[in-house]
mmCIF file with all atom_site columns, C-alpha atoms in Angstrom:
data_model
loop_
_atom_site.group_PDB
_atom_site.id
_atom_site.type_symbol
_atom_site.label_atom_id
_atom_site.label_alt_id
_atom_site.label_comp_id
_atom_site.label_asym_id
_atom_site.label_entity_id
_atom_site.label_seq_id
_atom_site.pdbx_PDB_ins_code
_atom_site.Cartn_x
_atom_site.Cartn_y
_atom_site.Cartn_z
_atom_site.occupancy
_atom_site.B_iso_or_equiv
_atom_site.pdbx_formal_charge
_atom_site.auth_seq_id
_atom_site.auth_comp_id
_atom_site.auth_asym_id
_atom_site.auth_atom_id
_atom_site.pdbx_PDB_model_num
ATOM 1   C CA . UNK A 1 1   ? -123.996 141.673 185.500 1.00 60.00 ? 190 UNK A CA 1
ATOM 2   C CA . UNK A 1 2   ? -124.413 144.394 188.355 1.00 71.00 ? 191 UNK A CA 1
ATOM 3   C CA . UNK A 1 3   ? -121.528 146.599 187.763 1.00 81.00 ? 192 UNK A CA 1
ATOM 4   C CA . UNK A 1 4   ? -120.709 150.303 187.716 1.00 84.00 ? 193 UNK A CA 1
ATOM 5   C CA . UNK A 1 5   ? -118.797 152.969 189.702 1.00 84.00 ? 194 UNK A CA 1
ATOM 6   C CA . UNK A 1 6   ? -119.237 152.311 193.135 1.00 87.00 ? 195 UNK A CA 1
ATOM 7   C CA . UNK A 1 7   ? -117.292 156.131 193.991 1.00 87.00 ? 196 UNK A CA 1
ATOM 8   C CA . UNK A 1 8   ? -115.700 158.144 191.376 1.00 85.00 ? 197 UNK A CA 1
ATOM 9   C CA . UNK A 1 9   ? -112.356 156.174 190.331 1.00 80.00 ? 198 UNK A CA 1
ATOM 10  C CA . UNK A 1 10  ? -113.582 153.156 192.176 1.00 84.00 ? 199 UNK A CA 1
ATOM 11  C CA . UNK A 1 11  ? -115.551 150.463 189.407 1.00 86.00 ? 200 UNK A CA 1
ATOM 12  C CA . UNK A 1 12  ? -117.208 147.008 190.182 1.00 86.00 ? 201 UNK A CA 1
ATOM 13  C CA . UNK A 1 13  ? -117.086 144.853 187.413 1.00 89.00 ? 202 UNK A CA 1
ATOM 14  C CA . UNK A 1 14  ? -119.683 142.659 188.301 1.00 87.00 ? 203 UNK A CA 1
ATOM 15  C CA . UNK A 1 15  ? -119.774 138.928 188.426 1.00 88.00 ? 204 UNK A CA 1
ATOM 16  C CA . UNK A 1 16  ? -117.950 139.669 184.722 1.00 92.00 ? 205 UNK A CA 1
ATOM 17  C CA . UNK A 1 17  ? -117.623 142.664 182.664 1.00 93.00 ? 206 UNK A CA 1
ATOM 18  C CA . UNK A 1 18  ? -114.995 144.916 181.425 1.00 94.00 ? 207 UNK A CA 1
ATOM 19  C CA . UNK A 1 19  ? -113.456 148.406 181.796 1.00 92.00 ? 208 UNK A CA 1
ATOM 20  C CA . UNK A 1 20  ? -111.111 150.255 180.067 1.00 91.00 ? 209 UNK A CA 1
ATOM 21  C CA . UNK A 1 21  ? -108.581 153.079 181.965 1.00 88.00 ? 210 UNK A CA 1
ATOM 22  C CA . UNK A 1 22  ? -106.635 154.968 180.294 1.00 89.00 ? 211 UNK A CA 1
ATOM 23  C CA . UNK A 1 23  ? -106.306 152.763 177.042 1.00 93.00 ? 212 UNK A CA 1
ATOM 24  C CA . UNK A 1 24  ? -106.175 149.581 179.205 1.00 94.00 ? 213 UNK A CA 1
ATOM 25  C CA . UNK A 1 25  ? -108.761 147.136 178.709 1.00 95.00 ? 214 UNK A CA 1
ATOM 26  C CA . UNK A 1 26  ? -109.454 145.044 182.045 1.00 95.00 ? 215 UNK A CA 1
ATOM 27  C CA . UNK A 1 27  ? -111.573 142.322 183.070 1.00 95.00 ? 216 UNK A CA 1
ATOM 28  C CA . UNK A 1 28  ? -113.082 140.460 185.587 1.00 94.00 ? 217 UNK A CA 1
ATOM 29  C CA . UNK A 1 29  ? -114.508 137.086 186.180 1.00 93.00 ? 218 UNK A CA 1
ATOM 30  C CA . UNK A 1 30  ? -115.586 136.787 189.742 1.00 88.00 ? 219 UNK A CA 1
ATOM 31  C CA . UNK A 1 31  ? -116.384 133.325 191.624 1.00 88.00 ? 220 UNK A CA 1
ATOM 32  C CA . UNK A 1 32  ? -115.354 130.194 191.372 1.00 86.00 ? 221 UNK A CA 1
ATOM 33  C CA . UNK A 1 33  ? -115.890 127.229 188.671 1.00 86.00 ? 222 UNK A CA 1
ATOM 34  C CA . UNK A 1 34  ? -118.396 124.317 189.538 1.00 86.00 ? 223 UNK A CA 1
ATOM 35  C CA . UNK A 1 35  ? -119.084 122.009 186.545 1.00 86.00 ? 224 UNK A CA 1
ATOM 36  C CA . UNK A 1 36  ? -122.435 121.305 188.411 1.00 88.00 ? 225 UNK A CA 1
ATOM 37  C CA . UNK A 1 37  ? -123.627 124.934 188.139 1.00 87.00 ? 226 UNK A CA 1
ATOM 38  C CA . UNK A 1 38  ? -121.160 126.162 185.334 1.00 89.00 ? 227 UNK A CA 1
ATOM 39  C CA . UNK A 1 39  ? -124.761 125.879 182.514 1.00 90.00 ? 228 UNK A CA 1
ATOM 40  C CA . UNK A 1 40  ? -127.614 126.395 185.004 1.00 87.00 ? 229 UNK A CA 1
ATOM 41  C CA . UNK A 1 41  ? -129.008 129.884 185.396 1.00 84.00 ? 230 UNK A CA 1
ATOM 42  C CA . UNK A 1 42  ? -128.433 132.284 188.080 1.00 79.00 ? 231 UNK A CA 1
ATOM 43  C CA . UNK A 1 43  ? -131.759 132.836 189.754 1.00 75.00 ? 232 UNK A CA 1
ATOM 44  C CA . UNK A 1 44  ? -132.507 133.977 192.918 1.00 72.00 ? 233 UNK A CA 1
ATOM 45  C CA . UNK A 1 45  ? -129.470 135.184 195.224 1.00 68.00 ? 234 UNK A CA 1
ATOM 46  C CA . UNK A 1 46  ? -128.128 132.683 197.523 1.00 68.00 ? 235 UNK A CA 1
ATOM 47  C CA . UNK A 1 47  ? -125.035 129.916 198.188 1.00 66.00 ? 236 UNK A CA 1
ATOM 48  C CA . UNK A 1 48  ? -124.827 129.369 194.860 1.00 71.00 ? 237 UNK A CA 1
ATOM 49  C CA . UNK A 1 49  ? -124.134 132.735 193.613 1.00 75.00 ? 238 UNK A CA 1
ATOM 50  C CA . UNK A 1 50  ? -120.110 131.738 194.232 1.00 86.00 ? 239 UNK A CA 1
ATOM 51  C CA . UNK A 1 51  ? -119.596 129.975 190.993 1.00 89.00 ? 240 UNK A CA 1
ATOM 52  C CA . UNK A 1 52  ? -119.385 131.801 187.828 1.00 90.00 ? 241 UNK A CA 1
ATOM 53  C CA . UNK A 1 53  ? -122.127 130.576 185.271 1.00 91.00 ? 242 UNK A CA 1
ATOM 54  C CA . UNK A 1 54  ? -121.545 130.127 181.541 1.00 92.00 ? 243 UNK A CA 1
ATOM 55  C CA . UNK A 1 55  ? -123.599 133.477 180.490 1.00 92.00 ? 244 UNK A CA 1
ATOM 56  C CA . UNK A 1 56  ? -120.327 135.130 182.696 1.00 92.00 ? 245 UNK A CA 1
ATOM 57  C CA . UNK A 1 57  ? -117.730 133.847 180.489 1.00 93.00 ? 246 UNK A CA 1
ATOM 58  C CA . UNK A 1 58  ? -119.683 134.080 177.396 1.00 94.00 ? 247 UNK A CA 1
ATOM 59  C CA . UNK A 1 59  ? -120.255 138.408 178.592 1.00 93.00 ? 248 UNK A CA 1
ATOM 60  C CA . UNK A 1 60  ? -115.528 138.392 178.391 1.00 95.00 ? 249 UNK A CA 1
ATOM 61  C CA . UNK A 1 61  ? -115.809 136.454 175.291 1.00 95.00 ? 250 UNK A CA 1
ATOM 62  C CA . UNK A 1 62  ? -117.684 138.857 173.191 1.00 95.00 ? 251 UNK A CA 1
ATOM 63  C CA . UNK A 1 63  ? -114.667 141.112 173.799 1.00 93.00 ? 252 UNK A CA 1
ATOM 64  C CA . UNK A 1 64  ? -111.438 140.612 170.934 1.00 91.00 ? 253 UNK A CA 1
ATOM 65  C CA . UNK A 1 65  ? -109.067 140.942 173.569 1.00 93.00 ? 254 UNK A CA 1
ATOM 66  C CA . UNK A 1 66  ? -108.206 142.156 176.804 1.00 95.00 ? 255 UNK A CA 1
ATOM 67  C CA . UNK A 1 67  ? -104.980 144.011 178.481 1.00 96.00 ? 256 UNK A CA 1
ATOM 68  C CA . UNK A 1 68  ? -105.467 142.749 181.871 1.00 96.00 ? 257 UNK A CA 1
ATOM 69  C CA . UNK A 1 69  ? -108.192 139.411 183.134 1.00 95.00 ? 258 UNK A CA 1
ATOM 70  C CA . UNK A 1 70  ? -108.812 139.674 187.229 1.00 93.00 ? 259 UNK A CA 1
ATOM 71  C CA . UNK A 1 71  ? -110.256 136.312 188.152 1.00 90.00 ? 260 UNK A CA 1
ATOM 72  C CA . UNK A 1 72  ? -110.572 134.558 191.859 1.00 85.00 ? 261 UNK A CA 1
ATOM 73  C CA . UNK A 1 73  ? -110.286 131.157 190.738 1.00 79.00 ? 262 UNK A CA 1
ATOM 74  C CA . UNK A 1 74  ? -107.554 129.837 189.428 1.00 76.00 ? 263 UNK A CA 1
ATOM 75  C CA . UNK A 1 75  ? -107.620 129.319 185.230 1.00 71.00 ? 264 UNK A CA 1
ATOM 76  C CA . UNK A 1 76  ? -106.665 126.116 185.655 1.00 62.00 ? 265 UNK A CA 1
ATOM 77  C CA . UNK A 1 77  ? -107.322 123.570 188.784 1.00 40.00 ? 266 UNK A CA 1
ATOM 78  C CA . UNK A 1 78  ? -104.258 122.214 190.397 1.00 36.00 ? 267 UNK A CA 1
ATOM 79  C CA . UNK A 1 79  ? -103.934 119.355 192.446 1.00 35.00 ? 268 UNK A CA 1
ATOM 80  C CA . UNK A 1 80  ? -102.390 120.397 195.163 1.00 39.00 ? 269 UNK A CA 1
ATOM 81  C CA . UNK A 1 81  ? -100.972 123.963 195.954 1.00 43.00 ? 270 UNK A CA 1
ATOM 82  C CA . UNK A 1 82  ? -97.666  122.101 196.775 1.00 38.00 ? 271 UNK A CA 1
ATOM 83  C CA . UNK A 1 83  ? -97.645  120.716 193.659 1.00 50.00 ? 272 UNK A CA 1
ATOM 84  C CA . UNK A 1 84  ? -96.844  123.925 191.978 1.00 50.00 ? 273 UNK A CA 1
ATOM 85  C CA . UNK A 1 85  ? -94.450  124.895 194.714 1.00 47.00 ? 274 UNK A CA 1
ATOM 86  C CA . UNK A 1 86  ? -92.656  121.702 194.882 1.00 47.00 ? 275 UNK A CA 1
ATOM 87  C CA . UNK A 1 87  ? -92.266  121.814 190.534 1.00 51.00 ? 276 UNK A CA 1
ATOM 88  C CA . UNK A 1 88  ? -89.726  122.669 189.101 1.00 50.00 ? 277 UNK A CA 1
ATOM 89  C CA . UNK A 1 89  ? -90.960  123.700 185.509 1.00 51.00 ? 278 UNK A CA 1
ATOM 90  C CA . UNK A 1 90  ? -94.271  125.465 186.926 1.00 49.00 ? 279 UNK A CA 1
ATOM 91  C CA . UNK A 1 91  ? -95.519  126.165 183.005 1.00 51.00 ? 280 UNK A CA 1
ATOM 92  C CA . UNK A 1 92  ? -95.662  122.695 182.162 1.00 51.00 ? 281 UNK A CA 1
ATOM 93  C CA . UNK A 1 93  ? -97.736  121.902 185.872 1.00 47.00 ? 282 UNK A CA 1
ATOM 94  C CA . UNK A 1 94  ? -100.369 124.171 184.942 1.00 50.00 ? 283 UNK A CA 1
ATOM 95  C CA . UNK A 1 95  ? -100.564 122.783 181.438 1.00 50.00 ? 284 UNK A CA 1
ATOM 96  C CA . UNK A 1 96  ? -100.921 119.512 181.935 1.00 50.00 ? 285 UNK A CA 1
ATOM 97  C CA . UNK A 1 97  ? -103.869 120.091 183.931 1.00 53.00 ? 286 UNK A CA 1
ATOM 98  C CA . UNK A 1 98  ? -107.587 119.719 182.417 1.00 58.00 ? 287 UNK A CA 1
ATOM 99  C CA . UNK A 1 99  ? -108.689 122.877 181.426 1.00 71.00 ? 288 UNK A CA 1
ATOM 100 C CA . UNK A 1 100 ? -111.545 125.542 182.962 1.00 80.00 ? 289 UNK A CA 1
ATOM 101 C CA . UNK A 1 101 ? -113.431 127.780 181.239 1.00 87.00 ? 290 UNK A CA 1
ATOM 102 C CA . UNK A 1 102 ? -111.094 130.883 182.774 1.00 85.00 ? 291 UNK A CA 1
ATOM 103 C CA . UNK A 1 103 ? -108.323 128.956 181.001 1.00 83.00 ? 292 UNK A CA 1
ATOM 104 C CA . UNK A 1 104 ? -110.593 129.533 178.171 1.00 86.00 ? 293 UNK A CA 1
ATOM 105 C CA . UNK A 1 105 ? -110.637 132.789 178.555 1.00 90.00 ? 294 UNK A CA 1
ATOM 106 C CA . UNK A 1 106 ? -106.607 133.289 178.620 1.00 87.00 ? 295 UNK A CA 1
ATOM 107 C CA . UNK A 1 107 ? -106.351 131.384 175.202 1.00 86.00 ? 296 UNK A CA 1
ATOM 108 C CA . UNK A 1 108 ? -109.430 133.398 173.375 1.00 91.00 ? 297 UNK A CA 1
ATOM 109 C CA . UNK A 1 109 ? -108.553 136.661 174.879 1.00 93.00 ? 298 UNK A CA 1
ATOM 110 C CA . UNK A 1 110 ? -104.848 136.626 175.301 1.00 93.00 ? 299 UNK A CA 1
ATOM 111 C CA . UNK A 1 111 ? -104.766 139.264 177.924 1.00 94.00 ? 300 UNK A CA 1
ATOM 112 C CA . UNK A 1 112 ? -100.953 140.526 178.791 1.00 94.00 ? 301 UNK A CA 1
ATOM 113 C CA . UNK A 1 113 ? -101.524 139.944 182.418 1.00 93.00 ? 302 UNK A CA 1
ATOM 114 C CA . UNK A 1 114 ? -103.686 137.674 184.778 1.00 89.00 ? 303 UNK A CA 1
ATOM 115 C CA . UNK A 1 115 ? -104.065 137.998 188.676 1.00 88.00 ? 304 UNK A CA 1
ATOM 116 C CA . UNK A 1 116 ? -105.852 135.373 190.363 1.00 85.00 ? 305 UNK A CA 1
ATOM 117 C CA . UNK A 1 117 ? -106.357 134.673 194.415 1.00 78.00 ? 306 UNK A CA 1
ATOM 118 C CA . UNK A 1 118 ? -108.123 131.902 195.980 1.00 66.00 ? 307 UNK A CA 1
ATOM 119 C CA . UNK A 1 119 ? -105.139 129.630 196.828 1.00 64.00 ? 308 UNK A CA 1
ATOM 120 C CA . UNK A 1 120 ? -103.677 131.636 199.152 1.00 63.00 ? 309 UNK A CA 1
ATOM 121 C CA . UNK A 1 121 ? -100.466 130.604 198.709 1.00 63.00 ? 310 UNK A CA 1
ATOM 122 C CA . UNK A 1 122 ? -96.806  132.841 198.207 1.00 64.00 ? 311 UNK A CA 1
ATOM 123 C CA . UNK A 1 123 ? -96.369  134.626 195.464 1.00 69.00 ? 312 UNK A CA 1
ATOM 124 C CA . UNK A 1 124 ? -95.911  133.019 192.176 1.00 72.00 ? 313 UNK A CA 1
ATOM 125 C CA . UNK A 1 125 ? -95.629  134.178 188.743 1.00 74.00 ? 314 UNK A CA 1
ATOM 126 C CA . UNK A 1 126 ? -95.620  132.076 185.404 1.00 76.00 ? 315 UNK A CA 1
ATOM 127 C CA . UNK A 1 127 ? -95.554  132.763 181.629 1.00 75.00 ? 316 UNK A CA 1
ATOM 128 C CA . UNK A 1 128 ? -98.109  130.877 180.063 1.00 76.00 ? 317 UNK A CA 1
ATOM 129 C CA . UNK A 1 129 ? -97.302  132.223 176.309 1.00 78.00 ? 318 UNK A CA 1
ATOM 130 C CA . UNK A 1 130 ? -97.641  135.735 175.990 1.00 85.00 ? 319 UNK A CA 1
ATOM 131 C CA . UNK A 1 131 ? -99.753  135.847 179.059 1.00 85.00 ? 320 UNK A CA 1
ATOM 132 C CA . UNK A 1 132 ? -98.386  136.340 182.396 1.00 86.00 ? 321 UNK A CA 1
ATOM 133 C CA . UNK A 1 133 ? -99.734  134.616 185.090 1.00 83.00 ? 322 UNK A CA 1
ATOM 134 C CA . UNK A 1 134 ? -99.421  135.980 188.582 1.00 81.00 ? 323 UNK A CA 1
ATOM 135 C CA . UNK A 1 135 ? -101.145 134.262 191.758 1.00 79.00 ? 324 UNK A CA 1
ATOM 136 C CA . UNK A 1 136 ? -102.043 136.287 194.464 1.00 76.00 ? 325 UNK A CA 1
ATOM 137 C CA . UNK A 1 137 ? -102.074 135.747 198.185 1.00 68.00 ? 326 UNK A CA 1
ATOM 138 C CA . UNK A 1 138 ? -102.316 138.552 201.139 1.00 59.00 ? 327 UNK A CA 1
ATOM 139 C CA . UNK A 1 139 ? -99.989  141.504 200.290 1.00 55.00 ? 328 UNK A CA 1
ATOM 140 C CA . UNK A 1 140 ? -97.882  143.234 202.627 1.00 57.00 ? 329 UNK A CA 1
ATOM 141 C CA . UNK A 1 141 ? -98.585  146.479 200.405 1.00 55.00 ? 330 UNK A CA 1
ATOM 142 C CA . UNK A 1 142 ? -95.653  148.454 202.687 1.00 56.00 ? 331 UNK A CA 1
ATOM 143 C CA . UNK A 1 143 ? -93.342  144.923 201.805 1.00 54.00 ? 332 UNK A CA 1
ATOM 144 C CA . UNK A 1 144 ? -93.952  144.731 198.160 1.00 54.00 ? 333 UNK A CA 1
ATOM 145 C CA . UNK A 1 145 ? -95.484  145.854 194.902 1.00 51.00 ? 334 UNK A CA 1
ATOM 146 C CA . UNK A 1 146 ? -95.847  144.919 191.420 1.00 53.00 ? 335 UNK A CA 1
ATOM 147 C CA . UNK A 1 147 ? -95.399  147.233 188.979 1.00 55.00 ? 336 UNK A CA 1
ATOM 148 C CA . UNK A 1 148 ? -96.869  146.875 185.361 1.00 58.00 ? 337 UNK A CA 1
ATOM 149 C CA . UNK A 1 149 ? -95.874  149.189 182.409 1.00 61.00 ? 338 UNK A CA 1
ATOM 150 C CA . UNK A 1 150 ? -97.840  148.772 179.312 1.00 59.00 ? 339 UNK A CA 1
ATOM 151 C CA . UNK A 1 151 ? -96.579  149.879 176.207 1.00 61.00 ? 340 UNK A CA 1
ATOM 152 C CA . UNK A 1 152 ? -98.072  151.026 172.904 1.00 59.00 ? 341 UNK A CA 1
ATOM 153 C CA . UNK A 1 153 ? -97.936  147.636 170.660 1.00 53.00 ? 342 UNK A CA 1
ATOM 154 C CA . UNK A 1 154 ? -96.527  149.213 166.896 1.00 39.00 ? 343 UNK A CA 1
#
């Protein structure tokens, strides 16, 4: 999978894998999904390399759970980024869309948080159960920040 510290404090995760800081178990799927390349192996380095394969998800699922999932693609693919913006119940969007293997991922793993990029759209943030779903464009980091406490579970 190619991870490891890169400097001390700073860790690649690889194309997946998992680390856990301070009691918090997080985890990364990098790339996007292709249903055309989603059961081929990886081979040599080259275009292809952007979409995740399914020895990447299987490497998260051998894990019982995780704290926090880091993923580019979206878990789920929607339509049209102004069809989330223009919905008014967000949750039920998402749902009703066919499901990707990072969706998966958020049902077998039920992480507390996941951050996802890619559509480079505002801000948004949705409960999908007990997950919470935040999408990620460009951050002013001076503007904003998003602060996460975790708590001991009794």
């Amino acid at each position: 999978n190619g991870g490891g510290f890169i400097c001390p404090l700073v860790y690649y995760l690889g194309r997946s894998g998992v680390v856990e800081v301070e009691g918090v178990k997080i985890g990364g799927l990098t790339g996007l999904y292709s249903q055309k390349h989603y059961n081929e192996p990886l081979g040599e380095p080259n275009y292809d390399w952007k979409y995740y394969r399914r020895a990447d998800v299987e490497l998260l699922l051998e894990e019982k759970t995780l704290d926090v999932l880091l993923v580019h693609d979206w878990p789920t693919p929607i339509e049209s980024d102004m069809k989330i913006l223009a919905s008014e119940n967000v949750s039920d969007c998402i749902a009703s869309e066919p499901h990707t293997p990072a969706t998966h991922l958020i049902d077998k793993l039920k992480p507390t948080y996941v951050f996802a990029g890619h559509r480079h759209i505002p801000y948004i943030e949705v409960e999908m159960g007990e997950t919470t779903f935040v999408g990620l464009q460009s951050i002013d980091r001076e503007k904003c920040m998003h602060v996460i406490e975790f708590t001991e579970s009794s």
